[in-house]
mmCIF file with all atom_site columns, C-alpha atoms in Angstrom:
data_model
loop_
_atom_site.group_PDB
_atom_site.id
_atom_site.type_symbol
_atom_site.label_atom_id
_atom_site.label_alt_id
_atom_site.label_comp_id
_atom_site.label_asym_id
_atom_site.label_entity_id
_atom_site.label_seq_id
_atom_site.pdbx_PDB_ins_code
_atom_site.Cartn_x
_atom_site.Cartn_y
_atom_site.Cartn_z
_atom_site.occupancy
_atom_site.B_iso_or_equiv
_atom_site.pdbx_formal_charge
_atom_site.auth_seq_id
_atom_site.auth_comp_id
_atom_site.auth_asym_id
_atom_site.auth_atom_id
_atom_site.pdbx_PDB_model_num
ATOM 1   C CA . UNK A 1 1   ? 0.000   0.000  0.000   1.00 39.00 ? 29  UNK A CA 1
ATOM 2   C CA . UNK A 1 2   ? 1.202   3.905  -0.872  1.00 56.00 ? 30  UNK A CA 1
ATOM 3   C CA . UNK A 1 3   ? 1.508   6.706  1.183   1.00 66.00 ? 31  UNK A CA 1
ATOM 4   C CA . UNK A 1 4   ? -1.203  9.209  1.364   1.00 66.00 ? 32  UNK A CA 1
ATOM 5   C CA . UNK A 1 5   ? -0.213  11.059 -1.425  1.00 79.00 ? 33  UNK A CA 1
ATOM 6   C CA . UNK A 1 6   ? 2.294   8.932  -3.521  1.00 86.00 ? 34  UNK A CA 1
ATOM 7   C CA . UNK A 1 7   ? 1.121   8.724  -7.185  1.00 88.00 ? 35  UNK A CA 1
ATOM 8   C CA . UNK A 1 8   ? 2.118   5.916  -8.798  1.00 88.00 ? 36  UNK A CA 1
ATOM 9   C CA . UNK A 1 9   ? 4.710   6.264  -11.412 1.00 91.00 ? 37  UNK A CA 1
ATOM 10  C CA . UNK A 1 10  ? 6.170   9.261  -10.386 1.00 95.00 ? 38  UNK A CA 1
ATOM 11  C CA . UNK A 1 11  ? 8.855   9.780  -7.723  1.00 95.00 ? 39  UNK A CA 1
ATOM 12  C CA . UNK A 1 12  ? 8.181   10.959 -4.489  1.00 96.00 ? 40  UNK A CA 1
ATOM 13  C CA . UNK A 1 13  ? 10.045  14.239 -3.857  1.00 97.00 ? 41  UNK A CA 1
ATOM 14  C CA . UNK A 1 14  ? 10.889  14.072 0.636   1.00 97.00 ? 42  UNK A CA 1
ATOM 15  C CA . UNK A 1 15  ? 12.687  17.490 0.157   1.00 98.00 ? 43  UNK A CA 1
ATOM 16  C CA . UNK A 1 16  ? 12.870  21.078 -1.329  1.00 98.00 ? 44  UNK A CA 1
ATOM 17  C CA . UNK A 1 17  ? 16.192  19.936 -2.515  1.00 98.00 ? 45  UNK A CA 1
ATOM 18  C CA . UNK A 1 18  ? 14.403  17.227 -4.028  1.00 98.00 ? 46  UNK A CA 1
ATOM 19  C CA . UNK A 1 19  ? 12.052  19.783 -5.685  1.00 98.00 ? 47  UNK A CA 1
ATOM 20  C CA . UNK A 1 20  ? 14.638  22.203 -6.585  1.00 98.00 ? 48  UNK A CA 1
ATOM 21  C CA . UNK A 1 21  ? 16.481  19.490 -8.650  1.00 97.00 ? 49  UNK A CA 1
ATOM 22  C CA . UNK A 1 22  ? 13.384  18.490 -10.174 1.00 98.00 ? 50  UNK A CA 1
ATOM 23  C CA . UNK A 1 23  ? 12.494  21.782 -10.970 1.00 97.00 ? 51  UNK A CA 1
ATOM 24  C CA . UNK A 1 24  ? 15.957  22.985 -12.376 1.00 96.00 ? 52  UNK A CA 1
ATOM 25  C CA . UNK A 1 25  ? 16.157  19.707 -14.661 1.00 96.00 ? 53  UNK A CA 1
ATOM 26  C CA . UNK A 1 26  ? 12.183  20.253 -16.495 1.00 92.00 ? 54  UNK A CA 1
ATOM 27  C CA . UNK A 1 27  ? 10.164  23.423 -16.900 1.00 89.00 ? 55  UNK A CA 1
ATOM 28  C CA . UNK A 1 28  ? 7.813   24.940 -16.919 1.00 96.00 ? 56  UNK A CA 1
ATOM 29  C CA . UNK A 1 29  ? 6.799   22.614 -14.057 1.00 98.00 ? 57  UNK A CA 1
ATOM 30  C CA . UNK A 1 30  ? 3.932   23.756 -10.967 1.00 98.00 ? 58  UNK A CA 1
ATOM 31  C CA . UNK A 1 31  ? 2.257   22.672 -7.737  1.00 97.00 ? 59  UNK A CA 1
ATOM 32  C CA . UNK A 1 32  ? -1.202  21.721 -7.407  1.00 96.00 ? 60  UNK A CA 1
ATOM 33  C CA . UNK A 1 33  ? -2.952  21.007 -3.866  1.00 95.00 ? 61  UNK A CA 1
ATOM 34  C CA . UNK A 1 34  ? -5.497  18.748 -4.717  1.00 94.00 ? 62  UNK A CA 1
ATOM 35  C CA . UNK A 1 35  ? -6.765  14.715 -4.255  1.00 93.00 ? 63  UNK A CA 1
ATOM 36  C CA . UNK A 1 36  ? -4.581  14.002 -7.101  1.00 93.00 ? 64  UNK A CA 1
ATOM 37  C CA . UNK A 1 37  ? -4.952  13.934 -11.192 1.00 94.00 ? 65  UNK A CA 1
ATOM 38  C CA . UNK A 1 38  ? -7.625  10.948 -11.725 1.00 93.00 ? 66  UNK A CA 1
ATOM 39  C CA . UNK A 1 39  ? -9.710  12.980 -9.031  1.00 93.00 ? 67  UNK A CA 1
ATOM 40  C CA . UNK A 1 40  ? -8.684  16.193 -10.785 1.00 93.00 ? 68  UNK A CA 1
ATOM 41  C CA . UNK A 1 41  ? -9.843  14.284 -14.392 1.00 91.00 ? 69  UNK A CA 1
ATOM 42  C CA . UNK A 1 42  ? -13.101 13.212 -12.882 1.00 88.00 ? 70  UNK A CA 1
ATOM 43  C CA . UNK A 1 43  ? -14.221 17.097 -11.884 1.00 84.00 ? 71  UNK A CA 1
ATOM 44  C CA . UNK A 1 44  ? -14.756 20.398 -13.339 1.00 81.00 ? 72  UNK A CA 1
ATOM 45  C CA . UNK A 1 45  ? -12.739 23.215 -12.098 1.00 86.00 ? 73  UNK A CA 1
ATOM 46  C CA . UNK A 1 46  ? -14.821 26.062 -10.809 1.00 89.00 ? 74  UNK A CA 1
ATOM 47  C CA . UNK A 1 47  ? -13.966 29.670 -9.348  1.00 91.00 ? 75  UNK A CA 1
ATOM 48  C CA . UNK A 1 48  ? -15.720 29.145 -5.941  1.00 88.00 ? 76  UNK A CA 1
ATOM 49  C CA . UNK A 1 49  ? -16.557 32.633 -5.595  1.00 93.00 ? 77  UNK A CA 1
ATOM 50  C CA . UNK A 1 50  ? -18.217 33.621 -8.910  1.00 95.00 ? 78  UNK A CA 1
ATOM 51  C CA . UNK A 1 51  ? -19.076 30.291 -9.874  1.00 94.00 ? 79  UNK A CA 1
ATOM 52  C CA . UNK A 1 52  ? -18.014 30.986 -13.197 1.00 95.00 ? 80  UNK A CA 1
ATOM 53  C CA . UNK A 1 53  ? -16.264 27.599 -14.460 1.00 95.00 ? 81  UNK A CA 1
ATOM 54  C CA . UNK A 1 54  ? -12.626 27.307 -15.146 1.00 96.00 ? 82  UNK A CA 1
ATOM 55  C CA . UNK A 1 55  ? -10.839 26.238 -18.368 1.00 95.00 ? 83  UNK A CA 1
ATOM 56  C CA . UNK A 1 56  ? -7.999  24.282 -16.312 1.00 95.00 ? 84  UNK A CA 1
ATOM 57  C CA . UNK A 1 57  ? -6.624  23.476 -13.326 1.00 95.00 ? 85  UNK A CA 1
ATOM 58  C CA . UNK A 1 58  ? -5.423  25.801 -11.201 1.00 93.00 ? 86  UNK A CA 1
ATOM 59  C CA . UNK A 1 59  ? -1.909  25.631 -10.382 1.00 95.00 ? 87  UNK A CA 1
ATOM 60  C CA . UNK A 1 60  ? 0.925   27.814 -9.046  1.00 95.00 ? 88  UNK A CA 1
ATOM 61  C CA . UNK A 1 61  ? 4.287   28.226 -10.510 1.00 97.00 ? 89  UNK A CA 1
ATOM 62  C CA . UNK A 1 62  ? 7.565   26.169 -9.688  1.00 98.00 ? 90  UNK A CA 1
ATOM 63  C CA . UNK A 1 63  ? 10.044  27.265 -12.599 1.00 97.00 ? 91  UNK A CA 1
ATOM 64  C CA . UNK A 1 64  ? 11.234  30.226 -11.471 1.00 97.00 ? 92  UNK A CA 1
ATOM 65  C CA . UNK A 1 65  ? 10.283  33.771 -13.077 1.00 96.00 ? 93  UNK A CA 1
ATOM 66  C CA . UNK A 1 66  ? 13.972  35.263 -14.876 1.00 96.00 ? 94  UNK A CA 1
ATOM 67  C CA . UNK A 1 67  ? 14.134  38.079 -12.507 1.00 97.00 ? 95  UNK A CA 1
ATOM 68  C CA . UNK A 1 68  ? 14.226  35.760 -10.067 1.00 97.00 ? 96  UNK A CA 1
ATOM 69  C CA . UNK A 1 69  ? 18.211  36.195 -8.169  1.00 97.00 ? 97  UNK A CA 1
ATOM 70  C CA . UNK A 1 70  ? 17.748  34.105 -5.416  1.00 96.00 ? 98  UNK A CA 1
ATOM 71  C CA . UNK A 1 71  ? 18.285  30.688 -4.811  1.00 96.00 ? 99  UNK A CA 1
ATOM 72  C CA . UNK A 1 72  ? 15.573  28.539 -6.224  1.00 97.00 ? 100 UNK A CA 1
ATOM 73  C CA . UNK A 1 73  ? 14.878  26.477 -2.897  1.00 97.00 ? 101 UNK A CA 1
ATOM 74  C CA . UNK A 1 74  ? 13.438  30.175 -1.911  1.00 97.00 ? 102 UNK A CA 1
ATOM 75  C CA . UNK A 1 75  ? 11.094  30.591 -4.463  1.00 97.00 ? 103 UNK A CA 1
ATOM 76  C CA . UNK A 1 76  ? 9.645   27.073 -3.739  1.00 98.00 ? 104 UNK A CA 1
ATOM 77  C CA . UNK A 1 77  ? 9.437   27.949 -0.596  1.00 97.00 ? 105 UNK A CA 1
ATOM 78  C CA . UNK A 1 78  ? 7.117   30.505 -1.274  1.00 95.00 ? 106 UNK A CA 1
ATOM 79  C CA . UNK A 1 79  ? 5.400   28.995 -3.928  1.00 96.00 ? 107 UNK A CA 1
ATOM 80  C CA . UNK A 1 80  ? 4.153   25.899 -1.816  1.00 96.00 ? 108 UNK A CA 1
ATOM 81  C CA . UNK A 1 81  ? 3.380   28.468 1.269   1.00 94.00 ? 109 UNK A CA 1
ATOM 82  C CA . UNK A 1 82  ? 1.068   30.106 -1.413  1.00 90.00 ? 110 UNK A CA 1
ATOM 83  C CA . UNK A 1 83  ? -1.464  27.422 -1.682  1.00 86.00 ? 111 UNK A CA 1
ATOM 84  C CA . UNK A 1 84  ? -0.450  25.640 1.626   1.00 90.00 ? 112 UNK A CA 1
ATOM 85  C CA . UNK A 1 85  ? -3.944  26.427 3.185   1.00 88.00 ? 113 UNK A CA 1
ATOM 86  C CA . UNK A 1 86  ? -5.608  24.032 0.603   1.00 88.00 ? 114 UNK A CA 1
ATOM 87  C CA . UNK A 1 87  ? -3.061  20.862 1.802   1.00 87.00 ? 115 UNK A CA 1
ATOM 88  C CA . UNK A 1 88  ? -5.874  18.372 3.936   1.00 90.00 ? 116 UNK A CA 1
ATOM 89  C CA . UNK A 1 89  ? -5.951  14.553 4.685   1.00 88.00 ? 117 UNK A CA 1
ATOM 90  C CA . UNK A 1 90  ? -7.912  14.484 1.243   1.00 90.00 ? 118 UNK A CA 1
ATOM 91  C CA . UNK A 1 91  ? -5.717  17.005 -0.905  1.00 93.00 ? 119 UNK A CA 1
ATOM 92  C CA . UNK A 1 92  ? -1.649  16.886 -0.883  1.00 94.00 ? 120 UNK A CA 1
ATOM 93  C CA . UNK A 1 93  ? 1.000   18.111 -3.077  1.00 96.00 ? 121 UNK A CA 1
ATOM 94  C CA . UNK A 1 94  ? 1.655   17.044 -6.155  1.00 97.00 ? 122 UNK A CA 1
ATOM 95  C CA . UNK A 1 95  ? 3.863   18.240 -9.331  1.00 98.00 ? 123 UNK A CA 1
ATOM 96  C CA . UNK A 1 96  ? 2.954   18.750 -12.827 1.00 97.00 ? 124 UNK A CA 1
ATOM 97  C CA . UNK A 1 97  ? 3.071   20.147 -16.343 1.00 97.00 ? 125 UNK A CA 1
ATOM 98  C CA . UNK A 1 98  ? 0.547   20.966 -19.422 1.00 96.00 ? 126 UNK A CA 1
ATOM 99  C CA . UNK A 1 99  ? -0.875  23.852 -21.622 1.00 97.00 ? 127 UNK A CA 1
ATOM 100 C CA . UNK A 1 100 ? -1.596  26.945 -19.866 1.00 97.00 ? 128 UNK A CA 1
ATOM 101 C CA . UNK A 1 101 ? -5.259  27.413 -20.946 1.00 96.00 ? 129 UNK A CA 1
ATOM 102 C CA . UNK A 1 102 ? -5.731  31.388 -19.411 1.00 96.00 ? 130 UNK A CA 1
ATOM 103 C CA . UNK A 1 103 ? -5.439  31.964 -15.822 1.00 96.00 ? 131 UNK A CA 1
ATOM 104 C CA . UNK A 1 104 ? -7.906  32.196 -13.116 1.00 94.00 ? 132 UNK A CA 1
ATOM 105 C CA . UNK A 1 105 ? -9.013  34.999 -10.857 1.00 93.00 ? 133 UNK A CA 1
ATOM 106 C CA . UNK A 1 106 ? -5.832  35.347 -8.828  1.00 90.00 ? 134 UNK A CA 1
ATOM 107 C CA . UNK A 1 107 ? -4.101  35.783 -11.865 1.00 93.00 ? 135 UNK A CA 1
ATOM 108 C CA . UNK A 1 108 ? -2.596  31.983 -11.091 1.00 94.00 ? 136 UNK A CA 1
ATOM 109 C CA . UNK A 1 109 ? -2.034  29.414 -14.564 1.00 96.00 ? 137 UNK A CA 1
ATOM 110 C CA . UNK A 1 110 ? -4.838  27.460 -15.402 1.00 96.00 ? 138 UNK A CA 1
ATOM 111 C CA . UNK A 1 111 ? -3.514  24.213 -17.033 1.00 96.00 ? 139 UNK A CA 1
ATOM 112 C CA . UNK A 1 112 ? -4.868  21.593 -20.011 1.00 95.00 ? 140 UNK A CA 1
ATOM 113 C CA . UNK A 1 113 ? -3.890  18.279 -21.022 1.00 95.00 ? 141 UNK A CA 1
ATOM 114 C CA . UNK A 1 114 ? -1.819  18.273 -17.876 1.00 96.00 ? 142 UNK A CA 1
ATOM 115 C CA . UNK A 1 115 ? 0.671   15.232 -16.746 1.00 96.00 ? 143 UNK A CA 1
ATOM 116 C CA . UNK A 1 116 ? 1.907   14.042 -13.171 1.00 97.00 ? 144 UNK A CA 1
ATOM 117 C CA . UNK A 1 117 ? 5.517   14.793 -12.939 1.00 97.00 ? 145 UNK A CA 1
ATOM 118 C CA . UNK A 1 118 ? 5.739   13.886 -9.342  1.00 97.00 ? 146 UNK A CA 1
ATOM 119 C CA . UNK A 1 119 ? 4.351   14.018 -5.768  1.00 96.00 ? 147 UNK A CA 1
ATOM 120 C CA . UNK A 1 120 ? 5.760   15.733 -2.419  1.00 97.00 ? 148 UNK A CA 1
ATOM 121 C CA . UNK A 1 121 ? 5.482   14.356 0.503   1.00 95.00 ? 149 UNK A CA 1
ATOM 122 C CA . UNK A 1 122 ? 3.694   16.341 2.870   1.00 92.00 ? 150 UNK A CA 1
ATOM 123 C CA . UNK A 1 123 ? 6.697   16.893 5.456   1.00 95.00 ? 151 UNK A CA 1
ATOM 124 C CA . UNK A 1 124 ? 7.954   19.435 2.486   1.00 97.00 ? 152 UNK A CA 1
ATOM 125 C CA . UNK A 1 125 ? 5.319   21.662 2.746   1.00 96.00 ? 153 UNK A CA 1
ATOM 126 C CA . UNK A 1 126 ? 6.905   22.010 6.305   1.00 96.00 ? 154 UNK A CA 1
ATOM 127 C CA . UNK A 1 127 ? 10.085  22.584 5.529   1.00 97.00 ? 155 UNK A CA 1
ATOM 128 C CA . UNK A 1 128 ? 8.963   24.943 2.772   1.00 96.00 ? 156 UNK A CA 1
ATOM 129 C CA . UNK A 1 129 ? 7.028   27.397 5.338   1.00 94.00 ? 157 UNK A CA 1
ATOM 130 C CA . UNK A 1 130 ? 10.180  26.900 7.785   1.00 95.00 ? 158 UNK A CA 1
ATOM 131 C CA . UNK A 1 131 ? 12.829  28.047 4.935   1.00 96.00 ? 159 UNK A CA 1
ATOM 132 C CA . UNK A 1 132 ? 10.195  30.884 3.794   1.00 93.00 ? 160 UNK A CA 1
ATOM 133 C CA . UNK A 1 133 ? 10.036  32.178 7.799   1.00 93.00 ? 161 UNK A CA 1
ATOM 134 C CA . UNK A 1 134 ? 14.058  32.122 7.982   1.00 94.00 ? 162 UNK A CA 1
ATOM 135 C CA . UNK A 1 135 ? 14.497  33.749 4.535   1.00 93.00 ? 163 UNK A CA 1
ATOM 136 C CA . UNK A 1 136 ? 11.296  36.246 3.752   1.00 90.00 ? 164 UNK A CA 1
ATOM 137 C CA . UNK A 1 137 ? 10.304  39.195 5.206   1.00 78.00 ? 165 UNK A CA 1
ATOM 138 C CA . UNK A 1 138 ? 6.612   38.298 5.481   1.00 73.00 ? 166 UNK A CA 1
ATOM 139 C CA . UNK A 1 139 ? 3.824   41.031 5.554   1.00 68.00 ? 167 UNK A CA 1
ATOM 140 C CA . UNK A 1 140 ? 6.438   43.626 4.395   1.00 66.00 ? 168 UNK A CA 1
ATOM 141 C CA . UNK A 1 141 ? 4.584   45.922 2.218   1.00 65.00 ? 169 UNK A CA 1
ATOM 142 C CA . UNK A 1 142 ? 7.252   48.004 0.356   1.00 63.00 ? 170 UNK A CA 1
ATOM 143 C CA . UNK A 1 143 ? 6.810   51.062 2.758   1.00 63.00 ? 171 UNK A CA 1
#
């Protein structure tokens, strides 16, 4: 029997190092918190406020943006503490790739004909919001 959230196939990434490997060996790659792609496959995705449906899944991005000068185990960091909220006993971590098919209304991807690159263990989401405490300057405004 799996681990709650291991998709078969795929590896199983225990680490941000993990991740950052991953993510600085295949792009454009992203996060989705969700039961997984067959329950993804089996629903429509829908803006819960509006109610307006979605074209895609919505996702969050792991490839870093260019500007981006930091390390890339930071901007993981932040990108998993983005969505972290959403992680439950039902809905976990999981990696992936496809079409970008617009975005949704927090301006996040909305993916097509998407495919399972890999899952993260839970204990990752973790040690993402641990690295983003040491590294970011959270709330900081700009002021």
């Amino acid at each position: 029997m799996t681990e709650p959230g291991m998709l078969p196939g795929v590896p199983h990434l225990r680490s941000i190092a993990d991740l950052a490997q991953l993510v600085e060996a295949a792009s454009p790659l992203y996060v989705r918190f969700s039961a997984g792609p067959v329950a993804d496959a089996a629903t429509v995705s829908r803006d819960h406020e509006s109610g307006c449906l979605l074209p895609g899944l919505s996702v969050n991005p792991l490839t870093p943006e260019p500007w981006w000068d930091r390390q890339v185990e930071h901007w993981l960091a932040r990108q998993l503490c983005q969505y972290a909220h959403l992680q439950s006993p039902e809905r976990y971590p999981w990696v992936l790739t496809g079409e970008i098919a617009g975005r949704g209304p927090d301006c996040e991807p909305l993916l097509v004909r998407t495919t399972a690159v890999a899952s993260i263990d839970r204990s990752v989401v973790d040690e993402a919001a641990a690295t983003y405490e040491r590294v970011f300057r959270a709330g900081a405004d700009g002021r």
